[in-house]
């Protein structure tokens, strides 16, 4: 029996204002995975509508995330780039997983609590069920590895719980149909249909903070445009936002310890490190003792050099929506070709009639 093929899946929500935090925390880490794995990068538009989205803006935002993937160096010919709503298997498997996941599991999700806020009664049912759709995204391709930020770890654990409960609940049926694959659970060798997907957490700047307040995450909804570098800013704007970034009055320390209690300084150093593919310690070795009057221009130059070509290419692509739509349609066809037989297996396992017609 063959082992389940290694495959990477990840997704980004098209909710607009894609910024440096999204790039450094996600997309930049996806790029090198292309050499090691077969990858699927999704624009998760079904997830976006768990909160209200203006229809005209939603379409633009789907193209924006697609352009960001491609401008950052994701190859849509070698790998797969598509938007979730074009592949019906995501919704279909999400329903099946809604019947596997338990209310108690979803009730524990911290992201739901944060996003629903005080008035949970007014949150959409979709926002509550969000993690089972995310599990469906991943498992519709039986993906084995998912690059995500810290904030998505809990959702990935839930994905494993769903996979494991499905494998257990249907173990004899899976075996009878010859659909089991060998896998290790703890120290045990078992047979299952769905892999227990591993997170790939990484990247030096998994958390990019606001340029105006080092205690807040860089966010698409911050009222100040100066708080974030958005992925469509041109070189002048990138440089200006870094020049205007909030700092304190002291010189940079030469050791990591010296960044404690200085969130703005720490954030700029961490952005520098991420853009330069270095660690913070080595950046401080170089700039320890320097004033922000020296460090900021160096950071601005680096940002313009590394991000500038990406935002330029994004603007070019976004001016050619037909080109983007063709990439998404082709990606969706290839995604469907993988997900269709998996959904047919799952329906057969559950006991539905006509799954394999
Ligand atoms: N929930 C993820 C986020 O907000 C986006 C997402 C949806 C995702 N489906 C996914 C990420 C599947 C990884 C794999 O960042």
Short mmCIF file of C-alpha atoms and ligand atoms in Angstrom, two decimals:
data_model
loop_
_atom_site.label_atom_id
_atom_site.label_comp_id
_atom_site.label_asym_id
_atom_site.label_seq_id
_atom_site.Cartn_x
_atom_site.Cartn_y
_atom_site.Cartn_z
CA UNK A 1 0.00 0.00 0.00
CA UNK A 2 1.35 3.40 -0.90
CA UNK A 3 1.72 6.22 1.57
CA UNK A 4 -0.39 9.32 1.01
CA UNK A 5 1.53 11.65 -1.28
CA UNK A 6 3.08 14.69 0.41
CA UNK A 7 1.24 17.83 -0.55
CA UNK A 8 1.08 21.42 0.69
CA UNK A 9 -2.16 23.40 0.90
CA UNK A 10 -2.64 26.92 2.16
CA UNK A 11 -5.17 29.70 1.80
CA UNK A 12 -5.50 33.46 2.14
CA UNK A 13 -8.78 35.34 2.57
CA UNK A 14 -9.62 37.97 -0.06
CA UNK A 15 -10.75 40.69 2.32
CA UNK A 16 -8.77 43.56 0.82
CA UNK A 17 -5.81 45.73 1.80
CA UNK A 18 -3.31 42.89 1.53
CA UNK A 19 -0.32 44.16 3.50
CA UNK A 20 3.28 43.50 4.48
CA UNK A 21 2.11 41.33 7.40
CA UNK A 22 0.28 39.02 5.00
CA UNK A 23 3.32 38.89 2.75
CA UNK A 24 5.98 38.25 5.40
CA UNK A 25 3.74 36.08 7.58
CA UNK A 26 2.40 33.89 4.78
CA UNK A 27 3.16 34.30 1.08
CA UNK A 28 6.93 34.76 1.41
CA UNK A 29 7.11 31.46 3.31
CA UNK A 30 5.08 29.66 0.62
CA UNK A 31 7.53 30.44 -2.17
CA UNK A 32 10.42 28.09 -1.18
CA UNK A 33 7.99 25.20 -0.50
CA UNK A 34 7.50 24.92 -4.25
CA UNK A 35 10.89 23.20 -4.59
CA UNK A 36 10.02 20.53 -2.05
CA UNK A 37 6.31 19.76 -2.44
CA UNK A 38 3.39 19.76 -4.83
CA UNK A 39 1.58 22.87 -3.67
CA UNK A 40 -1.97 24.19 -3.80
CA UNK A 41 -2.50 27.87 -2.96
CA UNK A 42 -6.09 28.90 -2.59
CA UNK A 43 -7.91 32.21 -2.43
CA UNK A 44 -10.48 31.33 0.22
CA UNK A 45 -13.45 33.38 -0.93
CA UNK A 46 -15.97 31.13 0.85
CA UNK A 47 -14.23 31.96 4.11
CA UNK A 48 -14.28 35.68 3.32
CA UNK A 49 -18.09 35.79 3.26
CA UNK A 50 -18.37 34.59 6.86
CA UNK A 51 -18.36 38.38 7.33
CA UNK A 52 -20.21 40.70 4.96
CA UNK A 53 -18.29 41.53 1.75
CA UNK A 54 -19.32 44.07 -0.84
CA UNK A 55 -19.76 42.03 -4.08
CA UNK A 56 -17.81 44.40 -6.35
CA UNK A 57 -14.95 44.67 -3.88
CA UNK A 58 -14.92 40.91 -3.27
CA UNK A 59 -14.20 40.22 -6.94
CA UNK A 60 -11.36 42.77 -6.89
CA UNK A 61 -9.98 41.30 -3.70
CA UNK A 62 -9.96 37.76 -5.13
CA UNK A 63 -7.87 39.05 -8.02
CA UNK A 64 -5.65 40.98 -5.61
CA UNK A 65 -4.68 37.86 -3.61
CA UNK A 66 -4.13 35.93 -6.84
CA UNK A 67 -1.88 38.69 -8.15
CA UNK A 68 0.04 38.69 -4.85
CA UNK A 69 0.69 34.96 -5.07
CA UNK A 70 1.99 35.23 -8.60
CA UNK A 71 3.95 38.47 -8.19
CA UNK A 72 5.66 36.96 -5.14
CA UNK A 73 6.95 34.04 -7.15
CA UNK A 74 4.34 31.29 -6.92
CA UNK A 75 4.36 29.44 -10.25
CA UNK A 76 0.75 28.72 -11.27
CA UNK A 77 1.86 26.31 -14.00
CA UNK A 78 3.96 24.02 -11.81
CA UNK A 79 1.62 24.35 -8.83
CA UNK A 80 -2.06 25.20 -8.37
CA UNK A 81 -3.53 28.65 -7.71
CA UNK A 82 -7.31 29.00 -7.66
CA UNK A 83 -10.27 30.44 -5.76
CA UNK A 84 -12.18 28.15 -3.44
CA UNK A 85 -15.73 28.80 -4.70
CA UNK A 86 -14.86 27.38 -8.15
CA UNK A 87 -14.29 23.93 -6.68
CA UNK A 88 -17.57 22.71 -5.24
CA UNK A 89 -15.87 19.91 -3.32
CA UNK A 90 -14.83 22.38 -0.62
CA UNK A 91 -18.43 23.17 0.29
CA UNK A 92 -19.49 19.58 -0.05
CA UNK A 93 -16.79 18.19 2.22
CA UNK A 94 -17.36 21.05 4.69
CA UNK A 95 -20.94 19.84 5.12
CA UNK A 96 -19.80 16.28 5.71
CA UNK A 97 -17.28 17.57 8.27
CA UNK A 98 -19.99 19.63 9.98
CA UNK A 99 -21.46 16.24 10.80
CA UNK A 100 -18.13 14.91 12.10
CA UNK A 101 -16.97 17.92 14.17
CA UNK A 102 -18.64 18.40 17.57
CA UNK A 103 -20.21 21.62 18.85
CA UNK A 104 -17.87 21.46 21.82
CA UNK A 105 -14.80 21.45 19.57
CA UNK A 106 -15.92 24.51 17.64
CA UNK A 107 -17.00 26.27 20.84
CA UNK A 108 -13.38 26.21 21.95
CA UNK A 109 -12.03 28.07 18.91
CA UNK A 110 -10.42 31.31 20.07
CA UNK A 111 -10.65 32.94 16.63
CA UNK A 112 -14.44 32.59 16.64
CA UNK A 113 -14.61 34.19 20.08
CA UNK A 114 -12.45 37.09 18.90
CA UNK A 115 -14.21 37.61 15.59
CA UNK A 116 -17.74 37.19 16.93
CA UNK A 117 -17.02 39.66 19.71
CA UNK A 118 -19.56 40.26 22.45
CA UNK A 119 -22.67 39.70 20.40
CA UNK A 120 -22.33 36.05 19.39
CA UNK A 121 -26.01 35.79 18.57
CA UNK A 122 -25.37 38.05 15.58
CA UNK A 123 -22.40 36.11 14.17
CA UNK A 124 -23.13 34.13 11.00
CA UNK A 125 -23.45 30.36 11.30
CA UNK A 126 -20.68 30.30 8.70
CA UNK A 127 -18.30 32.09 11.06
CA UNK A 128 -18.92 29.39 13.66
CA UNK A 129 -18.47 26.56 11.14
CA UNK A 130 -15.41 28.26 9.56
CA UNK A 131 -12.94 25.65 10.90
CA UNK A 132 -14.76 22.72 9.32
CA UNK A 133 -14.57 24.48 5.95
CA UNK A 134 -10.85 24.97 6.56
CA UNK A 135 -10.48 21.27 7.35
CA UNK A 136 -12.34 20.54 4.11
CA UNK A 137 -9.98 22.80 2.13
CA UNK A 138 -7.03 20.82 3.34
CA UNK A 139 -8.47 17.31 3.31
CA UNK A 140 -10.25 17.57 -0.06
CA UNK A 141 -6.68 17.13 -1.36
CA UNK A 142 -5.50 14.94 1.50
CA UNK A 143 -2.80 17.60 2.02
CA UNK A 144 -0.09 16.56 4.46
CA UNK A 145 1.51 19.95 5.21
CA UNK A 146 0.00 23.38 5.79
CA UNK A 147 2.11 26.53 6.18
CA UNK A 148 0.22 28.83 8.56
CA UNK A 149 0.81 31.50 11.17
CA UNK A 150 0.60 30.84 14.92
CA UNK A 151 -2.98 32.12 14.95
CA UNK A 152 -4.13 29.21 12.77
CA UNK A 153 -2.55 26.41 14.82
CA UNK A 154 -5.75 25.70 16.70
CA UNK A 155 -7.69 25.34 13.43
CA UNK A 156 -5.09 22.90 12.21
CA UNK A 157 -5.41 20.84 15.37
CA UNK A 158 -9.14 20.73 14.73
CA UNK A 159 -8.42 19.53 11.20
CA UNK A 160 -6.45 16.63 12.68
CA UNK A 161 -9.26 15.89 15.15
CA UNK A 162 -11.77 15.75 12.30
CA UNK A 163 -9.50 13.51 10.20
CA UNK A 164 -8.93 11.21 13.14
CA UNK A 165 -12.60 10.96 14.09
CA UNK A 166 -13.55 10.22 10.48
CA UNK A 167 -10.82 7.57 10.23
CA UNK A 168 -12.07 6.00 13.49
CA UNK A 169 -15.80 6.23 12.91
CA UNK A 170 -15.48 4.56 9.51
CA UNK A 171 -12.43 2.36 10.12
CA UNK A 172 -14.08 -0.94 9.22
CA UNK A 173 -15.77 0.52 6.16
CA UNK A 174 -12.48 2.11 5.04
CA UNK A 175 -10.77 -1.25 5.42
CA UNK A 176 -13.57 -3.16 3.64
CA UNK A 177 -13.30 -0.82 0.67
CA UNK A 178 -9.50 -1.12 0.64
CA UNK A 179 -9.16 2.65 1.01
CA UNK A 180 -6.97 2.71 4.11
CA UNK A 181 -3.46 4.16 4.00
CA UNK A 182 -0.82 3.43 6.61
CA UNK A 183 -0.10 6.24 9.04
CA UNK A 184 1.37 6.75 12.49
CA UNK A 185 -0.83 8.05 15.30
CA UNK A 186 1.25 8.56 18.44
CA UNK A 187 3.40 5.42 18.47
CA UNK A 188 0.77 3.35 16.76
CA UNK A 189 0.65 2.25 13.13
CA UNK A 190 -2.94 2.58 11.92
CA UNK A 191 -4.91 2.68 8.69
CA UNK A 192 -6.87 5.76 7.81
CA UNK A 193 -8.31 7.62 4.86
CA UNK A 194 -7.33 11.16 5.81
CA UNK A 195 -3.76 12.08 6.74
CA UNK A 196 -3.09 13.90 10.01
CA UNK A 197 -1.89 17.15 8.52
CA UNK A 198 1.20 18.84 9.97
CA UNK A 199 1.56 22.61 10.32
CA UNK A 200 4.63 24.28 8.86
CA UNK A 201 5.04 27.29 11.14
CA UNK A 202 7.92 29.49 10.34
CA UNK A 203 9.38 32.59 8.93
CA UNK A 204 11.28 35.18 10.94
CA UNK A 205 8.43 37.69 10.96
CA UNK A 206 5.31 35.61 11.50
CA UNK A 207 3.93 38.67 13.31
CA UNK A 208 4.34 42.10 11.74
CA UNK A 209 3.09 44.93 13.94
CA UNK A 210 1.52 48.29 13.08
CA UNK A 211 3.98 50.99 12.02
CA UNK A 212 2.11 53.44 14.27
CA UNK A 213 1.76 51.24 17.38
CA UNK A 214 4.14 48.38 18.05
CA UNK A 215 1.68 46.69 20.40
CA UNK A 216 -0.95 46.09 17.69
CA UNK A 217 -0.76 43.69 14.76
CA UNK A 218 -0.50 45.26 11.31
CA UNK A 219 -4.11 45.11 10.18
CA UNK A 220 -6.19 45.75 7.09
CA UNK A 221 -8.79 47.52 9.22
CA UNK A 222 -6.54 50.01 11.04
CA UNK A 223 -7.97 53.48 10.26
CA UNK A 224 -4.46 54.88 9.66
CA UNK A 225 -3.01 54.18 6.21
CA UNK A 226 0.41 54.92 7.69
CA UNK A 227 0.06 51.89 9.99
CA UNK A 228 0.64 49.42 7.16
CA UNK A 229 2.48 48.96 3.89
CA UNK A 230 -0.06 47.60 1.45
CA UNK A 231 1.03 45.35 -1.37
CA UNK A 232 0.01 47.87 -4.02
CA UNK A 233 2.07 50.78 -2.59
CA UNK A 234 4.70 52.12 -4.98
CA UNK A 235 8.32 52.69 -3.96
CA UNK A 236 7.79 56.30 -2.84
CA UNK A 237 4.91 55.35 -0.58
CA UNK A 238 6.79 52.39 0.90
CA UNK A 239 9.74 54.65 1.73
CA UNK A 240 7.48 57.36 3.14
CA UNK A 241 5.63 54.98 5.46
CA UNK A 242 8.90 53.64 6.84
CA UNK A 243 10.24 57.17 7.32
CA UNK A 244 7.09 58.08 9.25
CA UNK A 245 7.02 54.87 11.31
CA UNK A 246 6.79 55.48 15.05
CA UNK A 247 10.00 54.88 17.01
CA UNK A 248 11.51 55.86 20.33
CA UNK A 249 14.45 58.26 20.75
CA UNK A 250 17.19 55.76 21.58
CA UNK A 251 19.83 54.19 19.37
CA UNK A 252 19.42 50.53 18.38
CA UNK A 253 20.91 48.03 20.84
CA UNK A 254 23.52 45.56 19.68
CA UNK A 255 21.90 42.61 21.50
CA UNK A 256 18.37 41.15 21.33
CA UNK A 257 17.78 41.84 25.06
CA UNK A 258 17.99 45.54 24.36
CA UNK A 259 14.78 45.38 22.30
CA UNK A 260 12.68 44.47 25.34
CA UNK A 261 10.03 47.04 26.09
CA UNK A 262 10.70 48.73 22.73
CA UNK A 263 7.96 47.24 20.51
CA UNK A 264 8.36 49.73 17.64
CA UNK A 265 12.12 49.21 17.47
CA UNK A 266 11.67 45.47 17.66
CA UNK A 267 9.09 45.54 14.86
CA UNK A 268 11.33 47.48 12.46
CA UNK A 269 14.29 45.23 13.21
CA UNK A 270 12.13 42.18 12.68
CA UNK A 271 10.83 43.51 9.36
CA UNK A 272 14.41 44.20 8.26
CA UNK A 273 15.45 40.69 9.23
CA UNK A 274 12.52 39.09 7.39
CA UNK A 275 13.07 41.11 4.22
CA UNK A 276 16.81 40.37 4.24
CA UNK A 277 16.38 36.65 5.13
CA UNK A 278 18.53 37.20 8.21
CA UNK A 279 17.89 36.87 11.93
CA UNK A 280 17.33 39.80 14.24
CA UNK A 281 20.61 39.21 16.09
CA UNK A 282 22.63 39.65 12.93
CA UNK A 283 20.73 42.83 12.04
CA UNK A 284 21.55 44.24 15.50
CA UNK A 285 25.18 43.26 15.09
CA UNK A 286 25.28 45.45 12.03
CA UNK A 287 23.13 48.35 13.31
CA UNK A 288 23.76 48.28 17.09
CA UNK A 289 24.48 51.87 18.20
CA UNK A 290 22.88 53.38 15.08
CA UNK A 291 20.11 55.97 15.41
CA UNK A 292 16.80 55.55 13.57
CA UNK A 293 17.99 58.37 11.31
CA UNK A 294 20.43 55.81 9.91
CA UNK A 295 18.42 52.63 10.30
CA UNK A 296 15.17 53.83 8.72
CA UNK A 297 16.74 54.83 5.37
CA UNK A 298 18.52 51.46 5.25
CA UNK A 299 15.21 49.69 5.93
CA UNK A 300 13.39 51.83 3.38
CA UNK A 301 16.00 51.01 0.76
CA UNK A 302 15.76 47.28 1.52
CA UNK A 303 11.96 47.35 1.45
CA UNK A 304 11.86 49.20 -1.85
CA UNK A 305 14.39 46.76 -3.30
CA UNK A 306 12.55 43.61 -2.14
CA UNK A 307 8.85 44.62 -2.06
CA UNK A 308 8.91 47.24 -4.81
CA UNK A 309 9.19 44.74 -7.70
CA UNK A 310 6.38 42.64 -6.19
CA UNK A 311 3.95 45.52 -5.75
CA UNK A 312 4.85 46.73 -9.25
CA UNK A 313 4.09 43.33 -10.76
CA UNK A 314 0.85 43.18 -8.75
CA UNK A 315 -0.31 46.48 -10.18
CA UNK A 316 0.53 45.24 -13.69
CA UNK A 317 -1.41 42.00 -13.19
CA UNK A 318 -4.39 43.73 -11.62
CA UNK A 319 -4.67 45.86 -14.73
CA UNK A 320 -5.16 42.59 -16.68
CA UNK A 321 -8.10 40.93 -14.90
CA UNK A 322 -8.69 38.52 -17.81
CA UNK A 323 -5.18 37.14 -17.36
CA UNK A 324 -5.83 36.55 -13.66
CA UNK A 325 -9.24 34.97 -14.29
CA UNK A 326 -7.70 32.54 -16.79
CA UNK A 327 -5.09 31.46 -14.24
CA UNK A 328 -7.82 30.86 -11.65
CA UNK A 329 -9.99 28.89 -14.07
CA UNK A 330 -7.07 26.65 -15.06
CA UNK A 331 -6.10 26.18 -11.40
CA UNK A 332 -9.68 25.30 -10.49
CA UNK A 333 -9.81 22.62 -13.21
CA UNK A 334 -6.64 21.02 -11.90
CA UNK A 335 -7.76 21.29 -8.26
CA UNK A 336 -11.09 19.65 -9.11
CA UNK A 337 -9.30 16.76 -10.81
CA UNK A 338 -7.64 15.96 -7.46
CA UNK A 339 -10.62 16.63 -5.19
CA UNK A 340 -13.32 14.84 -7.22
CA UNK A 341 -12.09 11.26 -6.71
CA UNK A 342 -11.38 11.99 -3.04
CA UNK A 343 -14.96 13.18 -2.52
CA UNK A 344 -16.23 10.11 -4.37
CA UNK A 345 -14.25 7.91 -1.94
CA UNK A 346 -15.58 9.82 1.06
CA UNK A 347 -19.20 9.49 -0.06
CA UNK A 348 -18.70 5.80 -0.73
CA UNK A 349 -17.16 5.42 2.74
CA UNK A 350 -20.11 7.20 4.37
CA UNK A 351 -22.57 4.92 2.52
CA UNK A 352 -24.23 7.25 0.02
CA UNK A 353 -25.56 5.79 -3.21
CA UNK A 354 -24.27 6.90 -6.60
CA UNK A 355 -20.95 8.29 -5.38
CA UNK A 356 -18.97 6.58 -8.09
CA UNK A 357 -21.22 6.84 -11.09
N1 LIG B 1 -8.08 30.57 8.13
C1 LIG B 1 -6.94 30.99 7.38
C2 LIG B 1 -6.56 32.42 7.78
O1 LIG B 1 -7.42 33.21 8.08
C3 LIG B 1 -7.20 30.93 5.90
C4 LIG B 1 -7.45 29.53 5.45
C5 LIG B 1 -8.62 29.01 5.00
C6 LIG B 1 -6.49 28.49 5.37
N2 LIG B 1 -8.47 27.71 4.65
C7 LIG B 1 -7.16 27.36 4.86
C8 LIG B 1 -5.13 28.42 5.70
C9 LIG B 1 -6.51 26.15 4.69
C10 LIG B 1 -4.47 27.20 5.53
C11 LIG B 1 -5.17 26.06 5.02
O2 LIG B 1 -5.39 32.75 7.73
#
